[in-house]
Amino acid sequence: MRHQQILDKLAARGVVQAMNQDVARWTGQQMSYPGRSHAEVERAVIPPVLTRWRCLLDAADAAATAKHVGWVALATLLHKYGFHDGAITARAVASVDELNRHVLLSDVFERRSPAIKALLQSAPTPLTRRPPHPRPVTFVRPGDVVSIQLADRFHAAFVHELHGANEFPVIEFYAGSFAQLPTMAQLADRPAARADARARFGVVGLTFLPDPARQVVALAAQHSTAPPGGDPRVGDGLWILTDIIDLPGATAALFDDGRD
């Protein structure tokens, strides 16, 4: 049984594509640090990737089928790139059984389930080189307003521009955070989270709308007004480069000054 065979049988191309890009891109970035052991790379990859995808995997309003498929896809992709997490594998194996019990996928998936579970529970082969991944591209557009879930809070951001040939968006966060999806009425006249463009980020991996991971949700399109107060000073940087996997850490200091 091969990893791609499992992924194809999940019949969830969008989820698999987005998750694969996240895992491959972040794995490659973590492997680029000289002298890192495989165990160190594994510890640097799994928790932040899982945090991003928990917006789907733990969502109360997500369909059970989508969550089961997500667990199997995550365990399969981690195994493909040489990683193993006992808790994720256990959830994936249980999800295989649930998908079969409710006849949610094909007969072929059910017949191959023993082989699928055997592969997921086997020891993966660590990578010896950084995995290939596609050139970054985003389908977000300037003027979009999005909500980004970080842990249990929601943060609104305005898309200022796209970097390069639609490689990734440059966004600016509004001040404060929200217990649930914010509305555009709540964002009216709300300032930027920091002055002098310190709340602006170029976010690699902020690719799809709708986001298969459910972390990013569109609030508005072609909105003409950015949050006030965020213009950069002459001679200062225009924005900070980060990855959507690392966004919780990159923005940790932004939202300590107000909640809604």
Tab-separated table of C-alpha atoms in Angstrom:
chain	number	residue	atom	x	y	z
A	1	MET	CA	0.000	0.000	0.000
A	2	ARG	CA	1.385	3.404	-0.968
A	3	HIS	CA	0.661	6.746	0.657
A	4	GLN	CA	-0.830	8.247	-2.504
A	5	GLN	CA	-3.147	5.271	-2.899
A	6	ILE	CA	-4.560	5.951	0.561
A	7	LEU	CA	-4.929	9.664	-0.123
A	8	ASP	CA	-6.675	9.061	-3.446
A	9	LYS	CA	-9.206	6.745	-1.804
A	10	LEU	CA	-10.217	9.469	0.675
A	11	ALA	CA	-12.014	11.332	-2.132
A	12	ALA	CA	-11.056	14.687	-0.601
A	13	ARG	CA	-8.752	16.303	-3.113
A	14	GLY	CA	-8.932	19.823	-1.688
A	15	VAL	CA	-8.136	18.778	1.875
A	16	VAL	CA	-5.321	16.482	0.750
A	17	GLN	CA	-3.798	19.127	-1.528
A	18	ALA	CA	-3.836	21.845	1.115
A	19	MET	CA	-2.609	19.575	3.898
A	20	ASN	CA	0.153	18.139	1.728
A	21	GLN	CA	1.367	21.623	0.843
A	22	ASP	CA	1.434	22.587	4.521
A	23	VAL	CA	3.331	19.493	5.649
A	24	ALA	CA	5.811	19.507	2.736
A	25	ARG	CA	6.540	23.237	2.937
A	26	TRP	CA	6.955	23.285	6.727
A	27	THR	CA	9.012	20.078	6.736
A	28	GLY	CA	11.357	21.539	4.150
A	29	GLN	CA	11.746	24.708	6.169
A	30	GLN	CA	12.552	22.814	9.356
A	31	MET	CA	15.058	20.570	7.558
A	32	SER	CA	16.911	23.635	6.248
A	33	TYR	CA	18.446	24.326	9.676
A	34	PRO	CA	21.952	22.803	9.775
A	35	GLY	CA	22.636	20.050	12.284
A	36	ARG	CA	19.027	19.266	13.170
A	37	SER	CA	18.308	15.639	13.915
A	38	HIS	CA	15.259	13.874	12.526
A	39	ALA	CA	13.711	13.841	15.995
A	40	GLU	CA	14.177	17.608	16.278
A	41	VAL	CA	12.580	18.165	12.879
A	42	GLU	CA	9.672	15.907	13.847
A	43	ARG	CA	9.070	17.887	17.042
A	44	ALA	CA	9.178	21.129	15.060
A	45	VAL	CA	6.736	19.919	12.395
A	46	ILE	CA	3.918	17.998	14.054
A	47	PRO	CA	2.554	20.360	16.763
A	48	PRO	CA	2.157	23.519	14.628
A	49	VAL	CA	0.734	21.598	11.666
A	50	LEU	CA	-1.748	19.903	13.993
A	51	THR	CA	-2.678	23.273	15.519
A	52	ARG	CA	-3.585	24.692	12.105
A	53	TRP	CA	-5.674	21.680	11.132
A	54	ARG	CA	-7.472	21.396	14.460
A	55	CYS	CA	-9.788	24.095	13.099
A	56	LEU	CA	-11.206	21.267	10.995
A	57	LEU	CA	-10.408	18.183	13.073
A	58	ASP	CA	-11.958	19.509	16.309
A	59	ALA	CA	-14.672	21.746	14.836
A	60	ALA	CA	-18.050	21.173	16.471
A	61	ASP	CA	-19.874	22.181	13.284
A	62	ALA	CA	-17.757	20.173	10.828
A	63	ALA	CA	-19.229	17.028	9.308
A	64	ALA	CA	-18.036	13.806	10.935
A	65	THR	CA	-16.966	12.483	7.542
A	66	ALA	CA	-14.703	15.503	6.942
A	67	LYS	CA	-13.059	15.086	10.337
A	68	HIS	CA	-12.479	11.345	9.889
A	69	VAL	CA	-11.012	11.923	6.448
A	70	GLY	CA	-8.835	14.700	7.882
A	71	TRP	CA	-7.350	12.447	10.564
A	72	VAL	CA	-6.524	9.729	8.042
A	73	ALA	CA	-5.006	12.251	5.626
A	74	LEU	CA	-2.883	13.844	8.350
A	75	ALA	CA	-1.510	10.539	9.635
A	76	THR	CA	-0.807	9.405	6.064
A	77	LEU	CA	1.030	12.580	5.087
A	78	LEU	CA	3.085	12.658	8.268
A	79	HIS	CA	4.080	9.034	7.624
A	80	LYS	CA	4.905	9.907	4.008
A	81	TYR	CA	7.360	12.569	5.172
A	82	GLY	CA	8.940	10.299	7.765
A	83	PHE	CA	7.036	11.260	10.935
A	84	HIS	CA	4.897	9.392	13.417
A	85	ASP	CA	2.705	10.545	16.282
A	86	GLY	CA	0.992	7.865	18.335
A	87	ALA	CA	-2.090	9.919	19.183
A	88	ILE	CA	-2.631	11.067	15.576
A	89	THR	CA	-2.183	7.512	14.297
A	90	ALA	CA	-4.681	6.179	16.842
A	91	ARG	CA	-7.240	8.770	15.773
A	92	ALA	CA	-6.627	7.907	12.116
A	93	VAL	CA	-7.048	4.169	12.689
A	94	ALA	CA	-10.281	4.795	14.593
A	95	SER	CA	-11.432	7.069	11.757
A	96	VAL	CA	-10.812	4.311	9.211
A	97	ASP	CA	-13.156	2.081	11.212
A	98	GLU	CA	-15.785	4.839	11.483
A	99	LEU	CA	-15.654	5.581	7.761
A	100	ASN	CA	-16.262	1.905	7.080
A	101	ARG	CA	-18.918	1.470	9.748
A	102	HIS	CA	-21.023	4.243	8.223
A	103	VAL	CA	-20.157	3.251	4.617
A	104	LEU	CA	-18.846	6.727	3.883
A	105	LEU	CA	-16.208	5.803	1.309
A	106	SER	CA	-15.837	3.166	-1.399
A	107	ASP	CA	-15.855	-0.613	-1.182
A	108	VAL	CA	-12.218	-0.523	-2.268
A	109	PHE	CA	-11.353	1.616	0.770
A	110	GLU	CA	-13.048	-0.885	3.052
A	111	ARG	CA	-11.290	-3.865	1.459
A	112	ARG	CA	-7.905	-2.161	1.713
A	113	SER	CA	-8.447	-0.929	5.276
A	114	PRO	CA	-6.236	-3.589	6.915
A	115	ALA	CA	-3.367	-2.567	4.641
A	116	ILE	CA	-4.055	1.131	5.291
A	117	LYS	CA	-3.945	0.646	9.054
A	118	ALA	CA	-0.835	-1.526	8.794
A	119	LEU	CA	1.028	1.185	6.873
A	120	LEU	CA	-0.001	3.945	9.280
A	121	GLN	CA	1.111	1.858	12.268
A	122	SER	CA	4.447	0.905	10.702
A	123	ALA	CA	7.676	2.796	11.329
A	124	PRO	CA	8.082	5.547	8.699
A	125	THR	CA	11.280	6.103	6.749
A	126	PRO	CA	12.903	9.451	7.655
A	127	LEU	CA	13.596	11.773	4.746
A	128	THR	CA	17.210	12.349	3.742
A	129	ARG	CA	16.514	15.546	1.791
A	130	ARG	CA	13.978	18.327	1.857
A	131	PRO	CA	10.734	17.367	0.120
A	132	PRO	CA	9.707	19.196	-3.054
A	133	HIS	CA	6.709	21.464	-2.869
A	134	PRO	CA	4.999	23.690	-5.427
A	135	ARG	CA	5.781	27.364	-5.859
A	136	PRO	CA	3.645	29.411	-3.478
A	137	VAL	CA	0.432	30.738	-4.991
A	138	THR	CA	-2.573	32.348	-3.374
A	139	PHE	CA	-6.205	32.738	-4.378
A	140	VAL	CA	-6.760	35.526	-1.835
A	141	ARG	CA	-7.176	38.957	-3.414
A	142	PRO	CA	-6.446	42.569	-2.388
A	143	GLY	CA	-9.420	44.064	-0.588
A	144	ASP	CA	-10.440	40.741	0.982
A	145	VAL	CA	-11.172	40.801	4.700
A	146	VAL	CA	-10.641	37.472	6.455
A	147	SER	CA	-10.960	35.965	9.882
A	148	ILE	CA	-8.059	33.795	11.036
A	149	GLN	CA	-8.573	31.465	13.990
A	150	LEU	CA	-5.593	31.187	16.325
A	151	ALA	CA	-6.281	28.803	19.212
A	152	ASP	CA	-9.776	29.655	20.472
A	153	ARG	CA	-9.834	33.278	19.267
A	154	PHE	CA	-10.687	34.868	15.918
A	155	HIS	CA	-8.603	37.688	14.422
A	156	ALA	CA	-9.647	39.857	11.481
A	157	ALA	CA	-7.190	40.929	8.795
A	158	PHE	CA	-7.294	43.092	5.656
A	159	VAL	CA	-5.457	41.974	2.494
A	160	HIS	CA	-3.354	44.894	1.234
A	161	GLU	CA	-1.525	43.347	-1.708
A	162	LEU	CA	-0.086	40.194	-3.233
A	163	HIS	CA	3.636	39.596	-3.278
A	164	GLY	CA	5.336	38.487	-6.470
A	165	ALA	CA	3.298	36.601	-9.045
A	166	ASN	CA	0.380	35.965	-6.673
A	167	GLU	CA	2.738	34.107	-4.345
A	168	PHE	CA	1.269	35.140	-1.006
A	169	PRO	CA	-0.857	37.929	0.467
A	170	VAL	CA	0.304	40.793	2.641
A	171	ILE	CA	-2.298	41.234	5.371
A	172	GLU	CA	-2.823	43.637	8.247
A	173	PHE	CA	-4.576	42.628	11.448
A	174	TYR	CA	-7.268	44.702	13.075
A	175	ALA	CA	-6.935	45.437	16.792
A	176	GLY	CA	-8.444	43.038	19.279
A	177	SER	CA	-9.691	39.482	19.033
A	178	PHE	CA	-13.101	37.860	19.037
A	179	ALA	CA	-14.758	34.877	20.672
A	180	GLN	CA	-16.551	34.065	17.411
A	181	LEU	CA	-16.366	35.093	13.768
A	182	PRO	CA	-16.331	38.902	13.664
A	183	THR	CA	-18.715	40.869	11.486
A	184	MET	CA	-17.857	43.766	9.222
A	185	ALA	CA	-19.922	46.017	11.499
A	186	GLN	CA	-17.571	45.144	14.358
A	187	LEU	CA	-14.598	46.082	12.180
A	188	ALA	CA	-15.896	49.494	11.103
A	189	ASP	CA	-13.372	52.201	12.121
A	190	ARG	CA	-11.392	49.614	14.120
A	191	PRO	CA	-7.676	50.529	13.959
A	192	ALA	CA	-4.766	48.310	13.018
A	193	ALA	CA	-3.461	46.075	15.787
A	194	ARG	CA	-0.168	48.003	15.819
A	195	ALA	CA	0.990	51.318	14.408
A	196	ASP	CA	3.693	51.749	11.766
A	197	ALA	CA	2.769	48.564	9.852
A	198	ARG	CA	3.816	46.334	12.758
A	199	ALA	CA	0.626	44.337	12.243
A	200	ARG	CA	1.364	43.626	8.573
A	201	PHE	CA	2.537	40.166	7.551
A	202	GLY	CA	3.349	38.436	4.309
A	203	VAL	CA	1.843	35.002	4.965
A	204	VAL	CA	3.189	32.121	2.903
A	205	GLY	CA	0.653	29.292	2.808
A	206	LEU	CA	-2.393	31.541	3.098
A	207	THR	CA	-3.567	30.047	-0.147
A	208	PHE	CA	-7.163	28.903	-0.387
A	209	LEU	CA	-10.515	30.590	0.152
A	210	PRO	CA	-12.481	28.753	1.335
A	211	ASP	CA	-9.697	27.262	3.428
A	212	PRO	CA	-9.879	23.445	3.638
A	213	ALA	CA	-8.413	23.669	7.158
A	214	ARG	CA	-11.228	26.061	8.178
A	215	GLN	CA	-8.685	28.324	9.876
A	216	VAL	CA	-9.259	31.201	7.432
A	217	VAL	CA	-12.787	32.413	6.638
A	218	ALA	CA	-13.719	35.180	4.192
A	219	LEU	CA	-15.651	38.089	5.712
A	220	ALA	CA	-15.752	40.487	2.739
A	221	ALA	CA	-14.349	41.001	-0.761
A	222	GLN	CA	-13.319	44.209	-2.564
A	223	HIS	CA	-13.383	46.160	0.677
A	224	SER	CA	-11.847	49.549	0.022
A	225	THR	CA	-10.763	50.645	3.498
A	226	ALA	CA	-7.809	49.212	5.399
A	227	PRO	CA	-7.667	49.468	9.206
A	228	PRO	CA	-6.447	52.997	10.034
A	229	GLY	CA	-3.187	53.760	11.777
A	230	GLY	CA	-0.960	51.182	10.178
A	231	ASP	CA	1.008	53.178	7.606
A	232	PRO	CA	4.749	52.373	7.687
A	233	ARG	CA	7.268	55.026	8.609
A	234	VAL	CA	9.876	56.055	6.054
A	235	GLY	CA	12.909	53.801	6.362
A	236	ASP	CA	11.119	51.068	8.301
A	237	GLY	CA	10.121	47.671	6.982
A	238	LEU	CA	6.817	47.364	5.162
A	239	TRP	CA	5.770	43.963	6.553
A	240	ILE	CA	7.039	40.832	8.306
A	241	LEU	CA	7.427	37.561	6.416
A	242	THR	CA	5.983	34.459	8.073
A	243	ASP	CA	4.213	31.193	7.294
A	244	ILE	CA	0.618	30.362	8.128
A	245	ILE	CA	1.940	27.422	10.169
A	246	ASP	CA	3.979	29.829	12.296
A	247	LEU	CA	1.361	32.591	12.458
A	248	PRO	CA	0.404	31.951	16.118
A	249	GLY	CA	3.976	32.638	17.197
A	250	ALA	CA	4.520	35.545	14.827
A	251	THR	CA	1.421	37.372	16.072
A	252	ALA	CA	1.567	36.426	19.769
A	253	ALA	CA	2.258	39.975	20.940
A	254	LEU	CA	-0.426	41.649	18.827
A	255	PHE	CA	-3.592	40.766	20.680
A	256	ASP	CA	-2.933	41.489	24.324
A	257	ASP	CA	-4.730	44.809	24.252
A	258	GLY	CA	-8.383	44.071	23.764
A	259	ARG	CA	-11.016	41.403	23.278
A	260	ASP	CA	-14.540	41.493	21.919
